[in-house]
mmCIF file of C-alpha atoms in Angstrom:
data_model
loop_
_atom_site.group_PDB
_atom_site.id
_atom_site.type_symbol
_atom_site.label_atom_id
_atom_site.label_comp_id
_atom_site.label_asym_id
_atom_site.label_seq_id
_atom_site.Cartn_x
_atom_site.Cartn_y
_atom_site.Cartn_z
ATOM 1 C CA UNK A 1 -0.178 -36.895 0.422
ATOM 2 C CA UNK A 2 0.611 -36.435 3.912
ATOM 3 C CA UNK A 3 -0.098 -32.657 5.643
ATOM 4 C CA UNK A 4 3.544 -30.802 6.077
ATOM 5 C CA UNK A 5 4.439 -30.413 9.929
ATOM 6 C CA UNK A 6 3.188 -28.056 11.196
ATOM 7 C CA UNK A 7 6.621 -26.525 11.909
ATOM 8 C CA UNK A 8 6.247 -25.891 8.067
ATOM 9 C CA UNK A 9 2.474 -24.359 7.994
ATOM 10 C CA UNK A 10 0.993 -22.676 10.552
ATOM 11 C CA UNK A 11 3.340 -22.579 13.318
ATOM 12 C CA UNK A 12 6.235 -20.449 11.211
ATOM 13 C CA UNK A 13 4.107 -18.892 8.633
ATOM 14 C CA UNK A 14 0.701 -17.355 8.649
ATOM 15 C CA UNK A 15 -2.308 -17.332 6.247
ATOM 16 C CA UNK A 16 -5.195 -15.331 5.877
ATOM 17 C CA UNK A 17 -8.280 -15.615 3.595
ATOM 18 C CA UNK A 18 -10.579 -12.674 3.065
ATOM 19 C CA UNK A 19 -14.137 -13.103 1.156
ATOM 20 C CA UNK A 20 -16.760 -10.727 2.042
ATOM 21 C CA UNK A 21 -18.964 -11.381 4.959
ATOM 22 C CA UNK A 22 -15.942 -13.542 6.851
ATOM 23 C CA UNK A 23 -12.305 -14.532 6.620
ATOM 24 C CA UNK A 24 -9.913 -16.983 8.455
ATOM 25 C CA UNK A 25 -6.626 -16.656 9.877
ATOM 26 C CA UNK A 26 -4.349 -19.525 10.564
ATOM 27 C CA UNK A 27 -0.933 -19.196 12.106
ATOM 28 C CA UNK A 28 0.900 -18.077 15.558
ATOM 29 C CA UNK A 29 -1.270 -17.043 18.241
ATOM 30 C CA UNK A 30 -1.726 -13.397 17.567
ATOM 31 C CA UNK A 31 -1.388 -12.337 21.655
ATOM 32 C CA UNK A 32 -3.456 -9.887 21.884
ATOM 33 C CA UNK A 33 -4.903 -7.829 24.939
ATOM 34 C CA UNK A 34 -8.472 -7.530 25.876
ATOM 35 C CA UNK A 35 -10.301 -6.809 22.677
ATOM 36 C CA UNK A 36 -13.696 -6.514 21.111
ATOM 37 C CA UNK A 37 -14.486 -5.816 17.065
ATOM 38 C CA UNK A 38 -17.787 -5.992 15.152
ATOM 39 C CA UNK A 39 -17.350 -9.748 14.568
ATOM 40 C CA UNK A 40 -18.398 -12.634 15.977
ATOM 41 C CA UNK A 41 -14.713 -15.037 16.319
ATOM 42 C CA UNK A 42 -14.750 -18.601 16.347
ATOM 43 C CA UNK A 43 -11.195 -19.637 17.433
ATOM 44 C CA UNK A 44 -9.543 -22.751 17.594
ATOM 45 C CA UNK A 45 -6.019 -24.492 19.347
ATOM 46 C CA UNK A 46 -4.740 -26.200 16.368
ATOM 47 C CA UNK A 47 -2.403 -28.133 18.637
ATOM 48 C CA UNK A 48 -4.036 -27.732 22.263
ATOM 49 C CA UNK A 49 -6.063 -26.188 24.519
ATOM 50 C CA UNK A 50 -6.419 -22.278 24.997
ATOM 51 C CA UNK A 51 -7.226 -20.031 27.670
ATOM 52 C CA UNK A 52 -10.157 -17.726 27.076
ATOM 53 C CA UNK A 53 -11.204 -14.866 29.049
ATOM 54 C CA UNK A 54 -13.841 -12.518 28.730
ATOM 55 C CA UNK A 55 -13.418 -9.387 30.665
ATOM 56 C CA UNK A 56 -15.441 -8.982 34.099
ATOM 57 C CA UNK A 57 -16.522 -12.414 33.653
ATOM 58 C CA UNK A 58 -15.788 -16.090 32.713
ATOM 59 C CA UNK A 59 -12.425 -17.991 32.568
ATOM 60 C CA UNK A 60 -12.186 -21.403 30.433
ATOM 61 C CA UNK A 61 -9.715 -23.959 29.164
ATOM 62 C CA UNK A 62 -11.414 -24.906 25.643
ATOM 63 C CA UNK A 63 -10.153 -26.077 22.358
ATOM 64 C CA UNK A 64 -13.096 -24.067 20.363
ATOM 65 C CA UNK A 65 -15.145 -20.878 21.258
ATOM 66 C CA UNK A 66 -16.820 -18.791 19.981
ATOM 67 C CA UNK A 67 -16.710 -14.998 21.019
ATOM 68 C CA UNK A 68 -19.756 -12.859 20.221
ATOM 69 C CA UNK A 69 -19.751 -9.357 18.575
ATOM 70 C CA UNK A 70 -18.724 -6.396 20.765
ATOM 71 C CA UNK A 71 -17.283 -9.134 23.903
ATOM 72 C CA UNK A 72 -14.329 -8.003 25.098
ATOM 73 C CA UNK A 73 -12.172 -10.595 25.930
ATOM 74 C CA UNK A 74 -9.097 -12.178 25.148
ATOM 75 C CA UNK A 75 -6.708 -15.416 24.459
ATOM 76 C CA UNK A 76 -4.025 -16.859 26.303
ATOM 77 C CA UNK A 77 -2.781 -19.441 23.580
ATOM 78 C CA UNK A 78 1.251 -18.795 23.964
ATOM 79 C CA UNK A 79 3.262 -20.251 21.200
ATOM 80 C CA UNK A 80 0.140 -22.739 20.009
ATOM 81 C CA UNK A 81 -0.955 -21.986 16.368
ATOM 82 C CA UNK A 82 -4.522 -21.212 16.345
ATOM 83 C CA UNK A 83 -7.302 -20.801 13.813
ATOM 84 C CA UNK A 84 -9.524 -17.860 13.725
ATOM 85 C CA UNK A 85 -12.781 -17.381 11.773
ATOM 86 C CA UNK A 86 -14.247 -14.279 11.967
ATOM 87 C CA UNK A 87 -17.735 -14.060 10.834
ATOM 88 C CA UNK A 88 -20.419 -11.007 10.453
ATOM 89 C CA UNK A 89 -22.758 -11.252 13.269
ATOM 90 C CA UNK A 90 -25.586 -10.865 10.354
ATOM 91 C CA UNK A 91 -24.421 -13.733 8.423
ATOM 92 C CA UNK A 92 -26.042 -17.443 8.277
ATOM 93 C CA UNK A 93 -22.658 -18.532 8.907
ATOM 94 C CA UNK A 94 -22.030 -17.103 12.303
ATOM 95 C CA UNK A 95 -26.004 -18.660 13.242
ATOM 96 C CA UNK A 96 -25.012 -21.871 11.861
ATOM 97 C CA UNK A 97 -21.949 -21.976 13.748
ATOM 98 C CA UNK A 98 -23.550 -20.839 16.870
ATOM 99 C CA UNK A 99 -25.970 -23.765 16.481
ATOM 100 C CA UNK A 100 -23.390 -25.991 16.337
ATOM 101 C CA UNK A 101 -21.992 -25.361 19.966
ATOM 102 C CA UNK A 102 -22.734 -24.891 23.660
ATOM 103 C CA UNK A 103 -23.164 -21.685 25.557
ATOM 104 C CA UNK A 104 -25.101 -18.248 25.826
ATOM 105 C CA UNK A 105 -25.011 -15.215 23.979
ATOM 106 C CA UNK A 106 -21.491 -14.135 24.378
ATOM 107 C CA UNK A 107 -19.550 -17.064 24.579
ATOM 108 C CA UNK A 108 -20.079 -20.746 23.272
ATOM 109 C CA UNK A 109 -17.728 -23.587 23.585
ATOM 110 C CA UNK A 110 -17.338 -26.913 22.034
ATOM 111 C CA UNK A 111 -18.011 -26.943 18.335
ATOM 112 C CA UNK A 112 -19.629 -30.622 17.736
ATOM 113 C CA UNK A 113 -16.772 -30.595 14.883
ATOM 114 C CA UNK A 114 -14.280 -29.955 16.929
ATOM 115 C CA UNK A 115 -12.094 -32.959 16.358
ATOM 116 C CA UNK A 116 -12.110 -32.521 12.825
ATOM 117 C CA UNK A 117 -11.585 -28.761 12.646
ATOM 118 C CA UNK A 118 -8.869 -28.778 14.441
ATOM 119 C CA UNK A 119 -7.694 -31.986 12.241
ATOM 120 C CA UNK A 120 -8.121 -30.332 8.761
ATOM 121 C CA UNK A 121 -6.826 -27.067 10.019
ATOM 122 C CA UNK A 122 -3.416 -28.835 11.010
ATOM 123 C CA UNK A 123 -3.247 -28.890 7.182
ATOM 124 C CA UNK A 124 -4.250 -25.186 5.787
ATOM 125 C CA UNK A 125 -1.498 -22.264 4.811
ATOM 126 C CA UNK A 126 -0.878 -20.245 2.107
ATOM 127 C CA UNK A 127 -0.690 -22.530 -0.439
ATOM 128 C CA UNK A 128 -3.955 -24.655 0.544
ATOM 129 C CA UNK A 129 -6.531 -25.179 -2.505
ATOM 130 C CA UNK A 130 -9.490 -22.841 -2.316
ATOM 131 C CA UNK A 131 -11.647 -25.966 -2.479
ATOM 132 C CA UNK A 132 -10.086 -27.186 1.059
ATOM 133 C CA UNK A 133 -10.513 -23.853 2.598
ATOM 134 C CA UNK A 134 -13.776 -23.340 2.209
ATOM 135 C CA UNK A 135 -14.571 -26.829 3.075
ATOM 136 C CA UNK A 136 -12.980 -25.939 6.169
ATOM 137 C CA UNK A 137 -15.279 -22.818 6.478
ATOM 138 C CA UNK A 138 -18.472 -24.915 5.817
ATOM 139 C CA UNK A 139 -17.517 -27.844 8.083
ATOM 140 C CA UNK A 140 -17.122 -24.160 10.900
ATOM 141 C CA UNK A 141 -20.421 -22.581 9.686
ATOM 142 C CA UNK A 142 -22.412 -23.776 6.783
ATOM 143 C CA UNK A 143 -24.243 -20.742 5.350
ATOM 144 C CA UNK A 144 -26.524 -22.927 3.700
ATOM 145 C CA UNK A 145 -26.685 -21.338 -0.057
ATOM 146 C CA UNK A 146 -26.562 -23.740 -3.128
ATOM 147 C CA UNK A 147 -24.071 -21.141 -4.944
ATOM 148 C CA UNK A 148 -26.792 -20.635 -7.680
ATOM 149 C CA UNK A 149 -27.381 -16.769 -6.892
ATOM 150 C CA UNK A 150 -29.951 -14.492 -8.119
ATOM 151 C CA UNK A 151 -28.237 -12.608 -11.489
ATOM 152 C CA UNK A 152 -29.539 -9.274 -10.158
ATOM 153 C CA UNK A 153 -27.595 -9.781 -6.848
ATOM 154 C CA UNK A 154 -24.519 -11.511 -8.869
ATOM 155 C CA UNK A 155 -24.515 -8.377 -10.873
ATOM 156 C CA UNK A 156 -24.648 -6.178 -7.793
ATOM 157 C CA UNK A 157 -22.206 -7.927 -5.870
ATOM 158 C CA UNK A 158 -19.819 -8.050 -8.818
ATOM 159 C CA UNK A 159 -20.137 -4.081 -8.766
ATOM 160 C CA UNK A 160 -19.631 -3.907 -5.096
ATOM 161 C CA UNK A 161 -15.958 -6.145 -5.512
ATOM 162 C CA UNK A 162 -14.990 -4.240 -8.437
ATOM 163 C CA UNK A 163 -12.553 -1.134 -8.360
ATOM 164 C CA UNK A 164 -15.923 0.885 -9.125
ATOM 165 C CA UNK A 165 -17.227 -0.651 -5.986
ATOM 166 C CA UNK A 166 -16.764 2.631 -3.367
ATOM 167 C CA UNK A 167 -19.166 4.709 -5.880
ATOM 168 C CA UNK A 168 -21.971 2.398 -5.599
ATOM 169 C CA UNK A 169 -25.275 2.985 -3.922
ATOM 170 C CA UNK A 170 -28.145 0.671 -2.721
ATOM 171 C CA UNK A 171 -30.114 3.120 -5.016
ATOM 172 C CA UNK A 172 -28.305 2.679 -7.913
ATOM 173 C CA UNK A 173 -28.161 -1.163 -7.708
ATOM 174 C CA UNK A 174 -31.828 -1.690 -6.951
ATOM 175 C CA UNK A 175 -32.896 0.837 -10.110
ATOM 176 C CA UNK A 176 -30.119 -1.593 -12.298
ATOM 177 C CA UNK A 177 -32.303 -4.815 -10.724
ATOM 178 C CA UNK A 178 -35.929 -3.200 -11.298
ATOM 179 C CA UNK A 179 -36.592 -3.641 -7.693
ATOM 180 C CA UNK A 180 -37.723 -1.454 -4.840
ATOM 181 C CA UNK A 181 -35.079 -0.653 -2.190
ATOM 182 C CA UNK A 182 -36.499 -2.105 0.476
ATOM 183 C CA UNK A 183 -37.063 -5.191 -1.803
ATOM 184 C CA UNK A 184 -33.923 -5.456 -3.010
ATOM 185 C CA UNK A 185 -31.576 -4.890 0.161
ATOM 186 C CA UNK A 186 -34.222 -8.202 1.406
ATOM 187 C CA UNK A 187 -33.469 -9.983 -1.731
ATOM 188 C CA UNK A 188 -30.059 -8.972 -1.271
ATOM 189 C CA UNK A 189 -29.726 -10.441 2.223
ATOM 190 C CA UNK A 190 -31.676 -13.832 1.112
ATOM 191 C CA UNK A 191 -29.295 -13.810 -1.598
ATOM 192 C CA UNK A 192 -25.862 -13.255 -0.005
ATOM 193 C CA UNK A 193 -26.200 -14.477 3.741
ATOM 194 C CA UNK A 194 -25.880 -10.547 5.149
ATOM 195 C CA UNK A 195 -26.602 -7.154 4.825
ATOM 196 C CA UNK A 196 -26.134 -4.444 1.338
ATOM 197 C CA UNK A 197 -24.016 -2.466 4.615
ATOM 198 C CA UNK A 198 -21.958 -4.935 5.801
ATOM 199 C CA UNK A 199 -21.072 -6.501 2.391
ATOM 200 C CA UNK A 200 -19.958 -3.336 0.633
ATOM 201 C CA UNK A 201 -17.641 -2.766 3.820
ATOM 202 C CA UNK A 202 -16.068 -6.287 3.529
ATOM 203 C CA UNK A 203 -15.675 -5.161 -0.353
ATOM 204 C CA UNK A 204 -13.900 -2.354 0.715
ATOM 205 C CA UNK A 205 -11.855 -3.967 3.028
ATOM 206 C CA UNK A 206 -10.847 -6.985 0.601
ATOM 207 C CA UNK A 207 -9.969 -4.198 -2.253
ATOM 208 C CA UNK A 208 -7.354 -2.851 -0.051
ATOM 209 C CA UNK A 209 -5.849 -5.854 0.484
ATOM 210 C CA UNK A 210 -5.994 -6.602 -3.667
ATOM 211 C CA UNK A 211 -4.850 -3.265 -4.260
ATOM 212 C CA UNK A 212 -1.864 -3.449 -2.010
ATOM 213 C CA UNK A 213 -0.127 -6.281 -4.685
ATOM 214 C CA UNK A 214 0.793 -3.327 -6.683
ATOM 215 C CA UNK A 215 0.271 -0.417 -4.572
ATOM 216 C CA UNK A 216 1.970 -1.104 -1.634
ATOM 217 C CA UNK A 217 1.466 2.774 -0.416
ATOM 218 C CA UNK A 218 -1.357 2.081 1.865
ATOM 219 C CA UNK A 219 -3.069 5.938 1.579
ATOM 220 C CA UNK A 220 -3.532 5.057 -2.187
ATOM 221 C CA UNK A 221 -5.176 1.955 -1.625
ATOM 222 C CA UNK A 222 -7.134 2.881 0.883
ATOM 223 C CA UNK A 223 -8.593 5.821 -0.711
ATOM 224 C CA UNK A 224 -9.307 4.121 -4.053
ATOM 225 C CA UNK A 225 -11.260 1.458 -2.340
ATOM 226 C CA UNK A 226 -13.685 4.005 -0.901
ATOM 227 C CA UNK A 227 -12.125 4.689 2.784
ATOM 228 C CA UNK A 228 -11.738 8.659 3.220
ATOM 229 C CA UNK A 229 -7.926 8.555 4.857
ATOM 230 C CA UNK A 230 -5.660 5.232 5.661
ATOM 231 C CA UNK A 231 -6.705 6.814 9.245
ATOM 232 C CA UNK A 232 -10.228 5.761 8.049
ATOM 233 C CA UNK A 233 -9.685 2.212 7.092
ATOM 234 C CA UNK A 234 -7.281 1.789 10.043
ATOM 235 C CA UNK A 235 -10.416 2.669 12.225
ATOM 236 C CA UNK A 236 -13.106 0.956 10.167
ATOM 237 C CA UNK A 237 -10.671 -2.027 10.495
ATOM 238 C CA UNK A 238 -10.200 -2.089 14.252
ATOM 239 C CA UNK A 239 -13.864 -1.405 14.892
ATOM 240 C CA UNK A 240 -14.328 -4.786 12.875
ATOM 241 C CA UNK A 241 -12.020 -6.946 13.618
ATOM 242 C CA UNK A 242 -10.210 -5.667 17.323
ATOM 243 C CA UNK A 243 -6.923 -5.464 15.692
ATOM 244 C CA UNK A 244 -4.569 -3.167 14.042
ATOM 245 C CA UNK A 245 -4.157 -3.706 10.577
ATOM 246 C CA UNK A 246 -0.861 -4.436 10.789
ATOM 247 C CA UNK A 247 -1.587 -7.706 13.311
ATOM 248 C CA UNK A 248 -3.164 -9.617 10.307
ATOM 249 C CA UNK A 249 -1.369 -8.138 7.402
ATOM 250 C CA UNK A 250 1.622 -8.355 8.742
ATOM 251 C CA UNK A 251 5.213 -9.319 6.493
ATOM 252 C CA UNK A 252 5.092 -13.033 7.471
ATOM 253 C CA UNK A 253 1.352 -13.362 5.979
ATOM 254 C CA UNK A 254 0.308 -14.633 3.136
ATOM 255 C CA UNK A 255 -3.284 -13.476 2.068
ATOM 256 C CA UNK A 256 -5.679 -14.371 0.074
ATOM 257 C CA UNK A 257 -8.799 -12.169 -1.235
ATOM 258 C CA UNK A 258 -11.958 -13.833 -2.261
ATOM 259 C CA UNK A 259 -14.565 -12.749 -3.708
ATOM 260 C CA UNK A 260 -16.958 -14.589 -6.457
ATOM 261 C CA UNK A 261 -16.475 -18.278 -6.215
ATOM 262 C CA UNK A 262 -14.857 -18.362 -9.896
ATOM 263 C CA UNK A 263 -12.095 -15.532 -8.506
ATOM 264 C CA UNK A 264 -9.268 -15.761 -6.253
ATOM 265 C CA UNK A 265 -6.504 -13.830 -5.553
ATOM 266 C CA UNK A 266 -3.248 -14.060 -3.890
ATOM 267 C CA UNK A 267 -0.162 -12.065 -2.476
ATOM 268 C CA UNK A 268 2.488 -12.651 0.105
ATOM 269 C CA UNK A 269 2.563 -8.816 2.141
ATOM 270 C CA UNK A 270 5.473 -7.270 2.069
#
């Protein structure tokens, strides 16, 4: 089957897939200003070229880079669609996709998959199979686990997703494995490509996009997923990603929160 146009995917519509530890947003250039989050950003011109600036320093025309952690900097992309993969700067994923391309510590360009990337992502939106989405993601950044996880970690990962999730401690989940702390948050790390921290904050930030579907009053969500105030998640989420929660979760977006590779779950925002 022929992909749709991509007046029919990404350049009218937007999509964005959440799984803890990295998501991907595909759609209209978001414009936005000089920026920095906690994430490392691997973007990419679906249909050309971009402009990519990092302020007080470099200027390049690229069709892939990737922008470091904590790099201000920004995209000139106009009306292109684009493709943006954010990944935790603790992550095999954002290592393996650094490997993959050219450049220093803050900025690399030309992902030796380029052509393809920006091939297959021609093709993703809303409605894309899970299967071709994260083939997408491991073509970007292979994190190199076989999928066959450690049952203690499945078990405390599967607390961390669940709606009991803000309540749980790296105490409590090491005592429940029969490990020492220290030994577990290392197991846990071997296990799940990044940190006991930064995976219970991805949690968090996934369960108030799943709670949204039938709580669309964001204080409630936010609060039952563990965030003190919606002013709390608003700044937890702009110190991660650069953006305001409303950029990525905006009306026009359909998004999708991962979590276990069995699960998936999906909602158009409203």
């Amino acid at each position: 089957m022929r992909p749709a146009p991509l007046s029919q995917t990404c350049c009218d519509q937007a999509a964005l897939w959440l799984w803890p530890g990295h998501a991907l947003y595909v759609g209209p250039a978001l414009g936005v200003g000089f920026h920095s989050g906690g994430v490392s950003c691997l973007a990419v011109g679906v249909e050309g070229d971009f402009t990519i600036e990092v302020e007080h320093g470099s200027r390049h025309r690229s069709r892939t880079a990737l922008v470091a952690a904590r790099v201000r900097h920004r995209i000139v992309a106009g009306d292109t669609p684009m493709a943006f993969c954010y990944l935790d700067p603790a992550s095999q994923r954002e290592r393996a996709c650094r490997r993959l391309m050219d450049g220093g510590a803050e900025l690399a360009l030309g992902h030796e998959r380029q052509a393809e990337l920006v091939r297959t992502a021609a093709s993703l939106a809303g409605h894309t199979p899970l299967t071709e989405v994260r083939r997408w993601l491991d073509l970007t950044a292979p994190d190199g686990l076989d999928g066959n996880r450690d049952p203690r970690i499945l078990m405390a990962t599967t607390w961390l997703e669940g709606p009991l999730g803000r309540r749980v401690a790296a105490q409590d989940l090491a005592a429940e494995a029969g490990l020492s702390v220290s030994a577990f948050l290392r197991l846990f790390r071997a296990e799940t490509g990044t940190t006991f921290r930064r995976y219970r904050l991805w949690a968090r930030m996934l369960r108030v996009a799943e709670l949204l579907q039938t709580w669309p009053d964001l204080s409630t969500a936010a609060v039952e997923a563990g965030f003190a105030s919606p002013s709390h998640f608003s700044s937890a989420f702009h110190a991660m990603f650069g953006l305001r929660p409303s950029t990525l979760f905006s009306r026009h977006t359909t998004i999708n929160t991962i979590g276990r590779p069995a699960e998936e779950t999906t909602r158009s925002a409203v």
